[in-house]
XYZ file of C-alpha atoms in Angstrom:
739
model
C -78.982 -31.360 -8.813
C -77.324 -28.021 -8.096
C -80.717 -26.403 -7.490
C -81.581 -29.139 -5.005
C -78.361 -28.496 -3.063
C -79.095 -24.772 -2.875
C -82.558 -25.485 -1.492
C -81.076 -27.920 1.033
C -78.477 -25.396 2.181
C -81.108 -22.673 2.569
C -83.268 -25.087 4.564
C -80.353 -25.898 6.872
C -79.586 -22.222 7.357
C -83.186 -21.467 8.307
C -83.220 -24.468 10.629
C -80.220 -23.137 12.524
C -81.606 -19.631 12.672
C -79.063 -17.992 10.381
C -80.179 -14.545 9.169
C -80.937 -14.149 5.490
C -77.768 -12.294 4.461
C -75.638 -13.300 1.495
C -72.600 -13.949 3.679
C -74.485 -16.913 5.184
C -75.148 -18.329 1.712
C -72.818 -21.299 1.287
C -73.462 -21.462 -2.449
C -71.497 -18.226 -2.889
C -67.711 -18.094 -3.051
C -65.746 -17.265 0.079
C -64.727 -13.950 -1.458
C -68.326 -12.996 -2.243
C -69.409 -13.831 1.281
C -66.549 -11.912 2.890
C -67.132 -8.872 0.683
C -70.812 -8.868 1.577
C -70.152 -9.123 5.322
C -67.497 -6.418 5.400
C -69.640 -4.045 3.330
C -72.337 -4.157 6.028
C -70.111 -3.143 8.947
C -70.101 0.290 10.504
C -66.877 1.901 11.682
C -67.709 1.246 15.378
C -68.417 -2.380 14.516
C -65.072 -2.693 12.773
C -63.364 -1.186 15.823
C -65.102 -3.805 17.967
C -63.424 -6.504 15.903
C -59.951 -5.117 15.219
C -59.333 -3.904 18.779
C -60.491 -7.051 20.551
C -57.873 -9.710 19.956
C -58.300 -10.906 23.550
C -61.428 -11.596 25.556
C -63.726 -12.033 22.584
C -64.615 -9.646 19.780
C -67.798 -7.581 20.070
C -70.912 -9.435 18.915
C -72.976 -7.843 16.135
C -76.560 -8.893 16.940
C -78.136 -7.142 13.954
C -76.135 -9.455 11.659
C -76.452 -12.524 13.861
C -72.688 -12.504 14.528
C -71.459 -13.797 17.882
C -68.299 -12.950 19.763
C -65.091 -14.707 18.726
C -61.878 -15.330 20.673
C -58.674 -14.800 18.679
C -56.255 -16.038 21.373
C -55.577 -19.757 21.830
C -51.993 -20.967 22.189
C -51.892 -24.571 20.801
C -48.110 -24.763 21.192
C -48.134 -28.445 22.242
C -51.590 -29.243 23.502
C -54.804 -27.524 24.511
C -54.991 -25.848 27.937
C -56.844 -28.698 29.629
C -55.833 -31.405 27.180
C -53.058 -33.883 26.489
C -49.658 -32.387 27.311
C -46.943 -33.075 24.763
C -43.226 -32.384 25.055
C -42.080 -28.778 24.843
C -41.401 -27.374 21.361
C -37.603 -27.377 21.657
C -37.730 -31.024 22.690
C -39.965 -31.799 19.729
C -37.313 -30.173 17.552
C -34.727 -32.559 19.012
C -36.702 -35.420 17.503
C -35.664 -34.185 14.021
C -38.953 -35.515 12.651
C -41.423 -33.427 10.667
C -43.889 -36.319 10.939
C -43.755 -36.090 14.731
C -44.420 -32.349 14.845
C -47.244 -32.817 12.333
C -48.816 -35.490 14.533
C -48.571 -33.329 17.654
C -50.083 -30.344 15.849
C -52.973 -32.395 14.518
C -53.709 -34.035 17.865
C -53.606 -30.618 19.531
C -55.979 -29.147 16.957
C -58.429 -32.019 17.372
C -58.653 -31.334 21.102
C -58.860 -27.569 20.534
C -61.696 -28.051 18.063
C -63.639 -30.478 20.282
C -63.420 -28.180 23.296
C -64.332 -25.134 21.211
C -67.665 -26.735 20.379
C -68.447 -26.889 24.094
C -67.279 -23.327 24.710
C -69.386 -22.080 21.797
C -72.495 -23.818 23.090
C -71.958 -22.197 26.484
C -71.120 -18.865 24.809
C -67.806 -18.695 26.652
C -65.304 -16.409 24.955
C -61.968 -16.111 26.692
C -58.332 -17.027 26.176
C -58.099 -20.616 24.981
C -61.709 -21.008 23.885
C -61.267 -20.199 20.205
C -59.832 -21.901 17.148
C -57.224 -19.307 16.149
C -53.850 -20.459 17.418
C -50.781 -18.457 18.382
C -48.450 -21.208 17.179
C -45.936 -22.225 16.004
C -43.158 -20.134 17.568
C -40.410 -19.996 14.949
C -38.023 -17.396 16.282
C -34.375 -18.386 16.080
C -32.618 -19.587 19.224
C -29.618 -17.292 19.003
C -28.664 -16.929 22.685
C -28.539 -19.687 25.308
C -29.832 -17.350 28.013
C -33.052 -16.240 26.312
C -36.049 -17.241 28.404
C -38.198 -18.330 25.467
C -35.792 -20.773 23.848
C -38.047 -23.628 24.955
C -40.876 -22.453 22.669
C -38.727 -22.475 19.523
C -37.459 -25.144 17.146
C -33.823 -24.276 17.755
C -31.191 -22.270 15.981
C -31.380 -23.227 12.319
C -33.665 -21.214 9.993
C -34.048 -24.008 7.418
C -34.941 -26.574 10.066
C -37.359 -24.163 11.779
C -39.045 -23.542 8.440
C -39.507 -27.261 7.770
C -40.963 -27.760 11.235
C -43.186 -24.686 10.855
C -44.647 -25.988 7.607
C -45.392 -29.395 9.122
C -46.988 -27.824 12.200
C -49.187 -25.506 10.126
C -50.369 -28.376 7.950
C -51.103 -30.591 10.941
C -52.922 -27.875 12.846
C -55.080 -26.653 9.970
C -56.043 -30.090 8.685
C -56.656 -31.398 5.209
C -60.385 -30.856 4.704
C -61.111 -29.214 1.326
C -63.543 -26.703 2.830
C -62.934 -26.293 6.564
C -59.963 -25.598 8.797
C -59.461 -27.831 11.796
C -57.901 -24.815 13.545
C -55.989 -21.845 12.161
C -52.253 -21.392 12.626
C -50.502 -18.176 13.625
C -46.713 -18.066 13.338
C -44.919 -15.796 15.779
C -43.140 -13.512 16.660
C -42.528 -11.504 13.487
C -39.645 -10.554 13.531
C -36.050 -10.388 14.869
C -37.345 -11.350 18.299
C -34.963 -13.696 20.101
C -34.086 -11.985 23.368
C -33.785 -10.205 25.620
C -36.897 -10.615 27.734
C -35.657 -8.949 30.905
C -31.849 -9.160 30.992
C -30.102 -6.835 30.462
C -33.042 -4.711 29.235
C -36.786 -5.136 28.763
C -38.143 -6.598 25.534
C -40.974 -4.070 25.516
C -38.776 -1.204 24.368
C -35.874 -3.114 22.829
C -34.467 -2.142 19.445
C -32.970 -5.068 17.525
C -30.247 -3.637 15.316
C -29.977 -6.183 12.537
C -27.950 -6.131 9.344
C -30.002 -6.692 6.206
C -28.040 -9.864 5.482
C -28.673 -11.349 8.948
C -32.324 -10.329 8.741
C -32.781 -12.015 5.376
C -30.675 -15.112 6.020
C -31.458 -15.859 9.680
C -34.593 -14.181 11.018
C -36.980 -14.136 8.047
C -36.662 -17.524 6.267
C -38.715 -19.645 8.678
C -41.597 -17.180 8.468
C -41.570 -17.391 4.699
C -41.839 -21.179 5.005
C -44.762 -20.684 7.343
C -46.508 -18.430 4.819
C -45.834 -20.890 1.988
C -47.392 -23.627 4.129
C -50.622 -21.619 4.279
C -50.760 -20.082 7.743
C -53.792 -17.845 8.231
C -52.093 -15.338 10.549
C -48.831 -14.050 11.952
C -48.093 -12.161 15.155
C -45.893 -9.075 15.049
C -43.373 -8.851 17.853
C -42.671 -6.451 20.729
C -39.337 -5.119 19.551
C -38.256 -2.472 17.119
C -36.290 -3.551 14.068
C -33.627 -0.993 13.243
C -35.649 1.696 14.989
C -39.172 0.867 13.783
C -41.621 -1.128 15.966
C -42.469 -4.433 14.312
C -46.235 -3.799 14.471
C -45.821 -0.455 12.696
C -43.166 -1.634 10.274
C -44.423 -1.290 6.697
C -41.287 -2.853 5.225
C -41.904 -5.952 7.327
C -45.703 -6.248 7.244
C -46.416 -5.047 3.718
C -43.322 -4.903 1.537
C -41.861 -8.256 2.610
C -44.815 -10.188 4.002
C -47.534 -9.302 1.532
C -45.798 -8.057 -1.609
C -42.736 -10.323 -1.695
C -44.267 -13.428 -0.099
C -47.897 -13.021 -1.176
C -49.370 -13.437 2.320
C -53.184 -13.165 2.298
C -53.908 -13.655 5.999
C -54.017 -11.273 8.942
C -51.422 -9.905 11.344
C -52.212 -9.648 15.051
C -50.041 -7.779 17.511
C -48.354 -9.378 20.474
C -50.004 -8.634 23.806
C -49.862 -4.848 24.387
C -47.209 -4.465 21.674
C -49.173 -1.621 20.106
C -49.609 0.232 23.399
C -45.853 -0.189 23.896
C -45.208 1.828 20.753
C -46.298 4.816 22.831
C -45.356 3.880 26.393
C -42.119 1.901 25.937
C -40.654 2.687 22.529
C -41.776 6.337 22.589
C -41.957 6.052 18.834
C -45.282 7.938 18.754
C -47.091 9.766 21.524
C -50.822 9.296 20.912
C -53.279 6.589 19.946
C -54.571 8.258 16.761
C -51.143 8.419 15.141
C -50.296 4.961 16.436
C -53.371 3.226 15.072
C -52.766 4.992 11.761
C -49.137 3.829 11.677
C -50.065 0.230 12.472
C -53.044 0.003 10.113
C -51.109 1.592 7.268
C -48.146 -0.708 7.952
C -50.395 -3.776 7.770
C -51.249 -4.849 11.331
C -54.863 -6.048 11.200
C -55.733 -6.727 14.841
C -54.660 -5.346 18.218
C -54.116 -7.721 21.109
C -54.401 -5.389 24.056
C -54.933 -5.195 27.775
C -58.517 -6.033 28.863
C -60.872 -3.396 30.265
C -58.640 -0.564 29.078
C -59.219 1.565 26.001
C -57.265 0.067 23.139
C -55.220 2.037 20.650
C -57.360 0.634 17.843
C -60.448 2.178 19.445
C -59.120 5.481 18.054
C -59.581 4.085 14.565
C -62.666 6.231 13.929
C -60.794 9.411 14.825
C -57.915 8.440 12.572
C -60.352 7.923 9.682
C -62.121 11.235 10.304
C -58.760 13.030 10.426
C -57.752 11.468 7.119
C -54.870 9.474 8.583
C -56.430 6.153 7.558
C -58.669 5.414 4.585
C -61.886 3.652 5.486
C -61.348 1.409 2.475
C -57.997 0.378 3.968
C -59.685 -0.691 7.198
C -62.287 -2.717 5.322
C -59.571 -4.503 3.379
C -57.764 -5.367 6.626
C -61.019 -6.773 8.013
C -61.386 -9.309 5.227
C -58.680 -11.852 6.177
C -60.081 -12.098 9.712
C -63.612 -12.826 8.492
C -62.285 -15.167 5.825
C -60.533 -17.191 8.546
C -63.672 -17.365 10.658
C -65.656 -18.519 7.627
C -63.133 -21.241 6.793
C -63.390 -22.395 10.414
C -67.093 -22.901 9.716
C -68.629 -20.182 11.851
C -71.213 -19.093 9.274
C -72.098 -22.506 7.837
C -74.659 -24.989 9.181
C -72.821 -27.195 11.709
C -73.891 -30.362 9.919
C -71.743 -29.377 6.952
C -68.587 -29.342 9.061
C -67.251 -32.752 10.148
C -64.991 -31.095 12.734
C -68.101 -29.931 14.585
C -68.838 -33.562 15.353
C -65.674 -34.117 17.415
C -66.512 -35.062 20.974
C -64.270 -33.675 23.708
C -64.857 -36.614 26.034
C -63.650 -38.971 23.300
C -60.550 -37.121 22.105
C -59.145 -35.191 25.099
C -56.555 -37.449 26.783
C -57.709 -40.287 24.543
C -55.586 -43.469 24.614
C -54.219 -42.519 21.186
C -53.211 -39.054 22.337
C -51.667 -40.318 25.571
C -49.660 -42.826 23.539
C -48.528 -39.996 21.258
C -47.452 -38.015 24.334
C -45.315 -40.963 25.423
C -43.907 -41.483 21.937
C -42.983 -37.819 21.549
C -41.381 -37.671 24.983
C -39.221 -40.685 24.166
C -38.213 -39.309 20.779
C -37.092 -36.011 22.314
C -34.606 -37.406 24.859
C -31.007 -36.701 23.791
C -28.253 -38.984 25.077
C -25.258 -36.692 25.605
C -22.874 -39.083 27.351
C -22.750 -42.869 27.734
C -19.370 -44.025 29.008
C -18.603 -47.710 28.556
C -22.084 -48.170 27.102
C -23.603 -48.024 30.576
C -27.025 -47.476 29.038
C -29.275 -49.251 28.368
C -29.517 -50.762 31.818
C -31.470 -53.691 30.441
C -31.550 -56.518 32.960
C -29.207 -54.784 35.427
C -30.708 -54.829 38.916
C -29.836 -52.411 41.694
C -30.659 -53.063 45.317
C -30.579 -49.420 46.454
C -31.277 -46.548 44.063
C -30.871 -42.895 45.028
C -33.016 -40.429 43.083
C -32.136 -36.865 44.009
C -32.430 -33.307 42.770
C -35.089 -30.610 42.418
C -36.405 -32.066 39.147
C -36.851 -35.612 40.437
C -40.491 -35.282 41.485
C -41.800 -31.924 40.272
C -44.597 -32.174 37.703
C -44.680 -28.430 36.986
C -40.937 -28.254 36.381
C -40.893 -31.122 33.872
C -43.719 -29.465 31.930
C -42.234 -26.054 31.133
C -44.100 -22.971 29.951
C -47.196 -22.692 27.721
C -48.262 -26.231 28.534
C -51.666 -27.726 29.180
C -52.534 -27.973 32.849
C -50.826 -30.830 34.647
C -53.257 -33.728 34.963
C -52.031 -36.009 37.775
C -54.028 -38.930 36.364
C -51.729 -39.093 33.347
C -48.497 -37.516 34.612
C -45.452 -39.487 35.719
C -42.229 -38.179 37.256
C -38.699 -39.634 37.351
C -39.137 -40.640 40.999
C -42.396 -42.449 40.344
C -41.127 -44.553 37.456
C -37.378 -44.878 37.964
C -38.020 -46.267 41.439
C -38.802 -49.486 39.568
C -35.066 -49.866 38.972
C -34.582 -50.760 42.642
C -35.172 -54.229 44.027
C -34.712 -52.922 47.544
C -34.722 -49.341 48.758
C -35.285 -46.033 46.977
C -33.641 -43.079 48.705
C -35.054 -39.721 47.591
C -34.178 -36.142 48.428
C -34.841 -33.107 46.247
C -32.065 -31.182 47.947
C -33.769 -27.901 47.138
C -37.383 -28.454 48.231
C -38.252 -28.996 44.580
C -37.164 -25.442 43.760
C -34.649 -25.192 40.913
C -33.339 -21.887 42.235
C -31.862 -24.070 44.979
C -31.007 -21.198 47.286
C -31.892 -23.336 50.331
C -29.777 -26.428 49.850
C -30.129 -29.525 52.048
C -26.600 -30.846 51.707
C -26.959 -33.294 54.571
C -30.099 -34.735 53.025
C -28.372 -35.332 49.684
C -25.370 -36.990 51.310
C -27.645 -39.257 53.328
C -29.682 -40.199 50.229
C -26.678 -41.249 48.111
C -24.759 -43.035 50.846
C -24.614 -46.778 50.105
C -26.628 -46.369 46.878
C -25.853 -48.837 44.109
C -27.107 -46.428 41.445
C -27.468 -42.640 41.721
C -29.827 -40.611 39.516
C -29.450 -36.841 39.748
C -32.266 -34.721 38.250
C -31.316 -31.074 37.747
C -32.665 -28.273 35.596
C -34.321 -24.919 35.199
C -38.097 -24.802 34.738
C -40.381 -21.772 34.865
C -38.651 -20.369 37.929
C -35.474 -19.883 35.892
C -36.441 -19.639 32.202
C -39.678 -18.780 30.431
C -41.361 -15.819 28.737
C -40.340 -12.711 30.650
C -37.556 -14.556 32.440
C -34.046 -14.576 30.970
C -30.953 -15.978 32.654
C -27.954 -13.807 33.426
C -25.648 -16.793 33.013
C -25.626 -20.387 31.746
C -24.241 -21.642 35.056
C -26.337 -24.204 36.898
C -28.575 -22.293 39.356
C -27.138 -21.640 42.822
C -26.330 -24.932 44.596
C -27.227 -27.379 41.828
C -23.601 -28.006 40.827
C -22.755 -28.519 44.496
C -25.639 -30.997 44.746
C -24.252 -32.983 41.803
C -20.738 -32.944 43.222
C -21.996 -34.046 46.631
C -23.909 -36.909 44.996
C -20.776 -38.033 43.173
C -18.348 -37.582 46.047
C -20.475 -39.199 48.758
C -21.811 -42.233 46.907
C -19.788 -45.467 46.682
C -16.884 -45.167 44.237
C -18.148 -48.040 42.105
C -21.743 -46.781 41.906
C -22.675 -45.249 38.533
C -24.133 -41.741 38.480
C -26.692 -40.704 35.850
C -27.445 -37.020 35.272
C -30.838 -36.089 33.794
C -31.342 -32.458 32.804
C -34.643 -30.621 32.461
C -33.957 -27.381 30.634
C -34.207 -25.581 27.307
C -31.294 -23.150 27.289
C -27.964 -24.978 27.765
C -26.272 -25.017 31.160
C -22.588 -25.324 32.015
C -22.108 -29.037 32.709
C -18.462 -29.306 31.743
C -17.726 -30.786 35.187
C -20.219 -33.597 34.647
C -19.156 -34.204 31.050
C -15.523 -34.713 32.032
C -16.078 -36.559 35.318
C -15.731 -40.347 34.917
C -18.133 -41.038 37.795
C -20.958 -39.447 35.802
C -21.309 -42.318 33.367
C -24.307 -40.986 31.415
C -26.092 -37.700 30.759
C -29.600 -37.397 29.306
C -30.987 -34.084 28.076
C -34.733 -34.357 28.678
C -35.887 -30.786 27.905
C -39.476 -30.643 29.249
C -41.131 -33.960 28.274
C -44.382 -33.097 30.086
C -46.941 -35.669 31.191
C -45.122 -38.816 30.033
C -41.767 -37.892 31.601
C -41.330 -40.760 34.041
C -42.574 -43.425 31.641
C -40.401 -42.150 28.778
C -37.253 -42.079 30.896
C -37.824 -45.579 32.251
C -38.342 -46.933 28.741
C -35.224 -45.181 27.452
C -32.958 -46.293 30.297
C -34.120 -49.909 30.082
C -34.705 -49.971 26.307
C -38.279 -51.101 26.795
C -40.618 -51.094 23.814
C -40.798 -49.055 20.593
C -38.852 -45.791 20.258
C -36.787 -46.594 23.364
C -33.417 -46.325 21.610
C -32.219 -42.699 21.749
C -31.945 -40.958 18.390
C -32.745 -37.333 19.233
C -30.266 -34.619 18.313
C -29.568 -31.207 19.791
C -31.389 -28.477 17.837
C -28.895 -25.923 19.145
C -25.203 -25.453 19.882
C -24.326 -26.172 23.527
C -21.474 -23.883 24.666
C -18.925 -24.890 27.260
C -18.864 -21.695 29.273
C -20.577 -18.356 29.650
C -17.457 -16.609 28.318
C -18.116 -18.007 24.841
C -21.365 -16.050 24.414
C -21.611 -12.570 22.871
C -23.777 -9.978 24.643
C -27.491 -10.802 24.425
C -28.373 -7.411 22.881
C -25.859 -7.797 20.053
C -27.910 -9.047 17.099
C -24.977 -9.796 14.821
C -24.889 -13.507 14.044
C -21.101 -13.535 14.259
C -20.138 -16.299 16.712
C -23.747 -17.448 17.103
C -25.235 -20.822 16.107
C -23.314 -23.538 14.295
C -23.606 -21.538 11.063
C -21.246 -18.811 12.279
C -19.549 -20.438 15.276
C -16.049 -19.301 16.253
C -15.463 -21.548 19.283
C -15.451 -25.226 20.233
C -18.772 -26.096 21.877
C -19.363 -28.678 24.551
C -21.895 -30.358 22.249
C -22.423 -29.313 18.623
C -25.705 -28.741 16.809
C -27.146 -32.045 15.615
C -25.320 -34.067 18.295
C -26.849 -37.070 20.064
C -25.765 -40.609 20.874
C -27.443 -43.957 20.194
C -27.280 -47.467 21.648
C -26.062 -48.690 18.271
C -23.636 -47.427 15.616
C -24.208 -46.440 12.002
C -21.886 -46.368 9.010
C -22.437 -44.264 5.870
C -21.214 -45.369 2.434
C -21.787 -45.096 -1.309
C -22.621 -41.394 -1.385
C -23.959 -40.350 -4.776
C -25.278 -36.988 -5.903
C -25.546 -34.686 -8.915
C -22.022 -33.600 -9.751
C -23.098 -30.518 -11.674
C -26.348 -28.544 -11.760
C -27.600 -25.421 -13.451
C -28.056 -22.549 -10.996
C -31.488 -22.704 -9.371
C -31.909 -26.452 -9.848
C -31.897 -29.027 -7.068
C -29.123 -31.474 -6.264
C -30.487 -34.975 -5.771
C -28.533 -37.639 -3.970
C -28.573 -40.872 -2.022
C -26.483 -42.681 0.559
C -26.326 -46.123 2.160
C -26.745 -46.191 5.938
C -25.776 -49.404 7.735
C -26.780 -50.264 11.305
C -23.668 -52.029 12.595
C -25.079 -53.084 15.943
C -27.431 -55.669 17.342
C -30.118 -53.101 18.174
C -32.696 -51.832 15.670
C -33.011 -48.071 15.974
C -33.767 -44.709 14.404
C -30.959 -42.682 12.849
C -31.080 -38.985 12.013
C -29.427 -38.408 8.627
C -28.153 -34.842 8.242
C -27.113 -33.170 4.991
C -25.043 -29.968 5.022
C -23.440 -27.797 2.362
C -20.888 -25.012 2.350
C -19.910 -22.398 -0.204
C -16.298 -22.954 -1.257
C -15.774 -19.903 -3.435
C -18.580 -17.491 -2.659
C -18.569 -13.902 -3.874
C -20.395 -12.717 -0.722
C -20.339 -13.671 2.997
C -22.023 -17.008 3.715
C -22.603 -19.304 6.687
C -19.703 -21.633 7.391
C -22.084 -24.553 7.097
C -25.784 -24.946 6.322
C -28.210 -27.784 7.021
C -30.152 -28.486 3.813
C -31.967 -31.764 4.480
C -32.612 -34.233 7.312
C -34.498 -37.479 7.836
C -35.235 -39.644 10.849
C -35.147 -43.219 9.605
C -35.682 -46.579 11.322
C -32.995 -49.146 10.448
C -33.108 -52.802 11.484
C -30.016 -54.137 13.244
C -27.320 -55.462 10.898
C -29.193 -54.034 7.932
C -28.505 -51.335 5.359
C -30.966 -48.969 3.725
C -30.671 -46.501 0.869
C -31.699 -42.975 1.837
C -32.418 -40.257 -0.708
C -31.948 -36.543 -0.093
C -32.364 -33.265 -1.902
C -30.534 -29.951 -1.779
C -33.018 -27.369 -2.987
C -31.805 -24.744 -5.403
C -32.904 -22.041 -2.965
C -30.613 -23.525 -0.304
C -27.594 -22.559 -2.434
C -28.672 -18.927 -2.793
C -26.911 -16.116 -0.961
C -28.075 -12.609 -0.183
C -26.389 -10.154 -2.520
C -24.092 -7.380 -1.352
C -26.301 -4.651 -2.825
C -29.369 -6.053 -0.977
C -31.207 -6.517 -4.242
C -32.161 -10.131 -3.552
C -31.045 -13.752 -3.621
C -28.536 -15.091 -6.114
C -27.221 -18.572 -6.861
C -23.625 -18.088 -7.984
C -21.565 -20.528 -10.048
C -18.712 -22.446 -8.486
C -17.907 -25.366 -6.181
C -20.059 -26.322 -3.194
C -19.150 -28.822 -0.494
C -21.660 -31.456 0.585
C -21.574 -33.517 3.802
C -23.835 -36.431 4.711
C -23.863 -38.305 8.017
C -25.371 -38.514 11.488
C -23.758 -35.266 12.615
C -21.953 -32.177 11.363
C -18.584 -32.742 9.674
C -15.300 -32.281 11.540
C -16.722 -32.410 15.060
C -14.411 -32.989 18.032
C -17.329 -34.459 19.972
C -18.431 -37.307 17.711
C -21.543 -39.480 17.781
C -19.411 -42.357 16.521
C -20.557 -42.571 12.924
C -18.691 -41.299 9.877
C -19.532 -38.298 7.686
C -19.138 -38.558 3.925
C -18.232 -35.529 1.852
C -17.907 -34.411 -1.728
C -18.135 -31.450 -4.063
C -20.633 -30.447 -6.694
C -20.476 -27.526 -9.082
C -23.097 -24.976 -10.048
C -22.935 -23.645 -13.576
C -24.031 -20.165 -14.590
C -25.877 -17.964 -12.113
C -29.523 -17.284 -11.339
C -31.158 -14.314 -9.654
C -34.067 -15.527 -7.501
C -35.320 -12.099 -6.496
C -36.391 -10.907 -3.069
C -38.071 -13.242 -0.632
């Protein structure tokens, strides 16, 4: 039987015109095939692969090898595919199943479109199967332009989301990858982009403890989940550029974590080592530093000589061993083989995906709507104004720069806006009016709002029975390469809100909907009784209007808000440390030293939950898990999701620790007037702390606090449910090593 299969495979290979080299022989192991391929490459051919991360690698006709594009984003949809909610919004869903589903749907569309690109021999950004996602940098500053691409401020949570995304993106086939994941940006990259200095030459000065406990953990989770690549970041870490940092790329990544994949540089990050960091002054020394540190591939500027094109000179000068280069080639070829490039297409079921059937399919459009609805956070709901339900308004005013702007509601790194499937607040919330809809953007749809039409806003809200104000940021204010100097609402947006409140009838409710990633100062709206409800929408993308209508009217599945903030929302700008200060002191809920406007994990519901009967292991041996369970009762008349959050603290630690640490979470549907039993687990690793001598992680004996509920414990701004607490003890101690 085995002999028959070999003959069949050879016949298929000949049929598809594959050359007769061992690396095309599917009966060999992956390692044997990779070793054979790499052994056949010349130094110029290796340069044509390692220096061409963008625009397609050089083809190698003598081996029958075509060009390959290493740059496709995949953050939340393919470039011309279904557009899902922005990453930070997906984090607000607090659902690893949701992020898995989005990743898988994205990969299916990426794979289907790649088949078309390959047939046409098109090799450019977005045509390949190697993804530059997920983004798992920590959201440590509200003003950072790239907050929207992250999963928020908690390293444990980001790691759980990263693992789910990697697994969804790469698929579950025993032989082939659906697409390959690439976690970024490694490491200690979390602002600034432009303010107050440029990211291209920035040096992140990070304590070893903060590095190990905040910036590295999510990447380790990504590696454990099986990612095939990582991207090294623009910045220096304590003086050494990330892409030339041996401690980061070899000592930690490969030796401590056992990473077997490849590292690709961020765009022009290697050139910046010379031109921006001034760390080295020539391409030969720079390629040697990066190769020896463990950076496999350069992503550089097109049509300009790349630093890695000096690889041959560096080898001839003895600054790089040729054997080292060949070893760094192997993970790239291994990835391409696992994607099915060198196997007969009929062996790979993913090759059979049809773009016309999967791109914007009914299933994917429904997922886009579901994800948008699950990402909407209800921040304020005075007197239970929402859901509107059967309430009918004669005249509805819908105003603000985000009310009818498809690009703004989409955010950065999104698929192209497809008007056939995209809905805005104006389009769908107009259905709330039985009579007139009075619309005015107030700022010509521009969130900078420097040219404010005050008269137009006043006219629009006059005599309105219900006023909806849509404010926010969008690409004009925040995105890659675009930080904010302040968390204040841009220019005249606060004035617009105040004019809407002050010039509408006194008994007309005002709803504020925000489209943003980084928090904005909305203390005025939060405290003003006329603003009866506030919804944080993030960037819901194509299903925005439909999702908001369903949420406000509680129409259909998933229409009861359950999303939670994946970051701490400060009250004022004055509460924030300088962006360039990389100490975690005063940053994120784990080290917070001020009262926020809204805490991490905060979000309201249309119903109310009560927690009871908390049980957990009272004593565990160091390194073991704590297992527990809790009853969660839905007190109301509305069936809904609840986000159960489990935190611990260290009550007698021998070293500095976070004040509080999320250790488990679940999004769970609970029928009205019903109770369910929810289990949870505190992993032994979650109790470990980084030792004072920097030798590794240690679980120390002593008491630990545990808190279980729908929010953090002891919050001034409450979601309305209770938080149960207790104490467990750890006996003995256990050294877990470096990781």
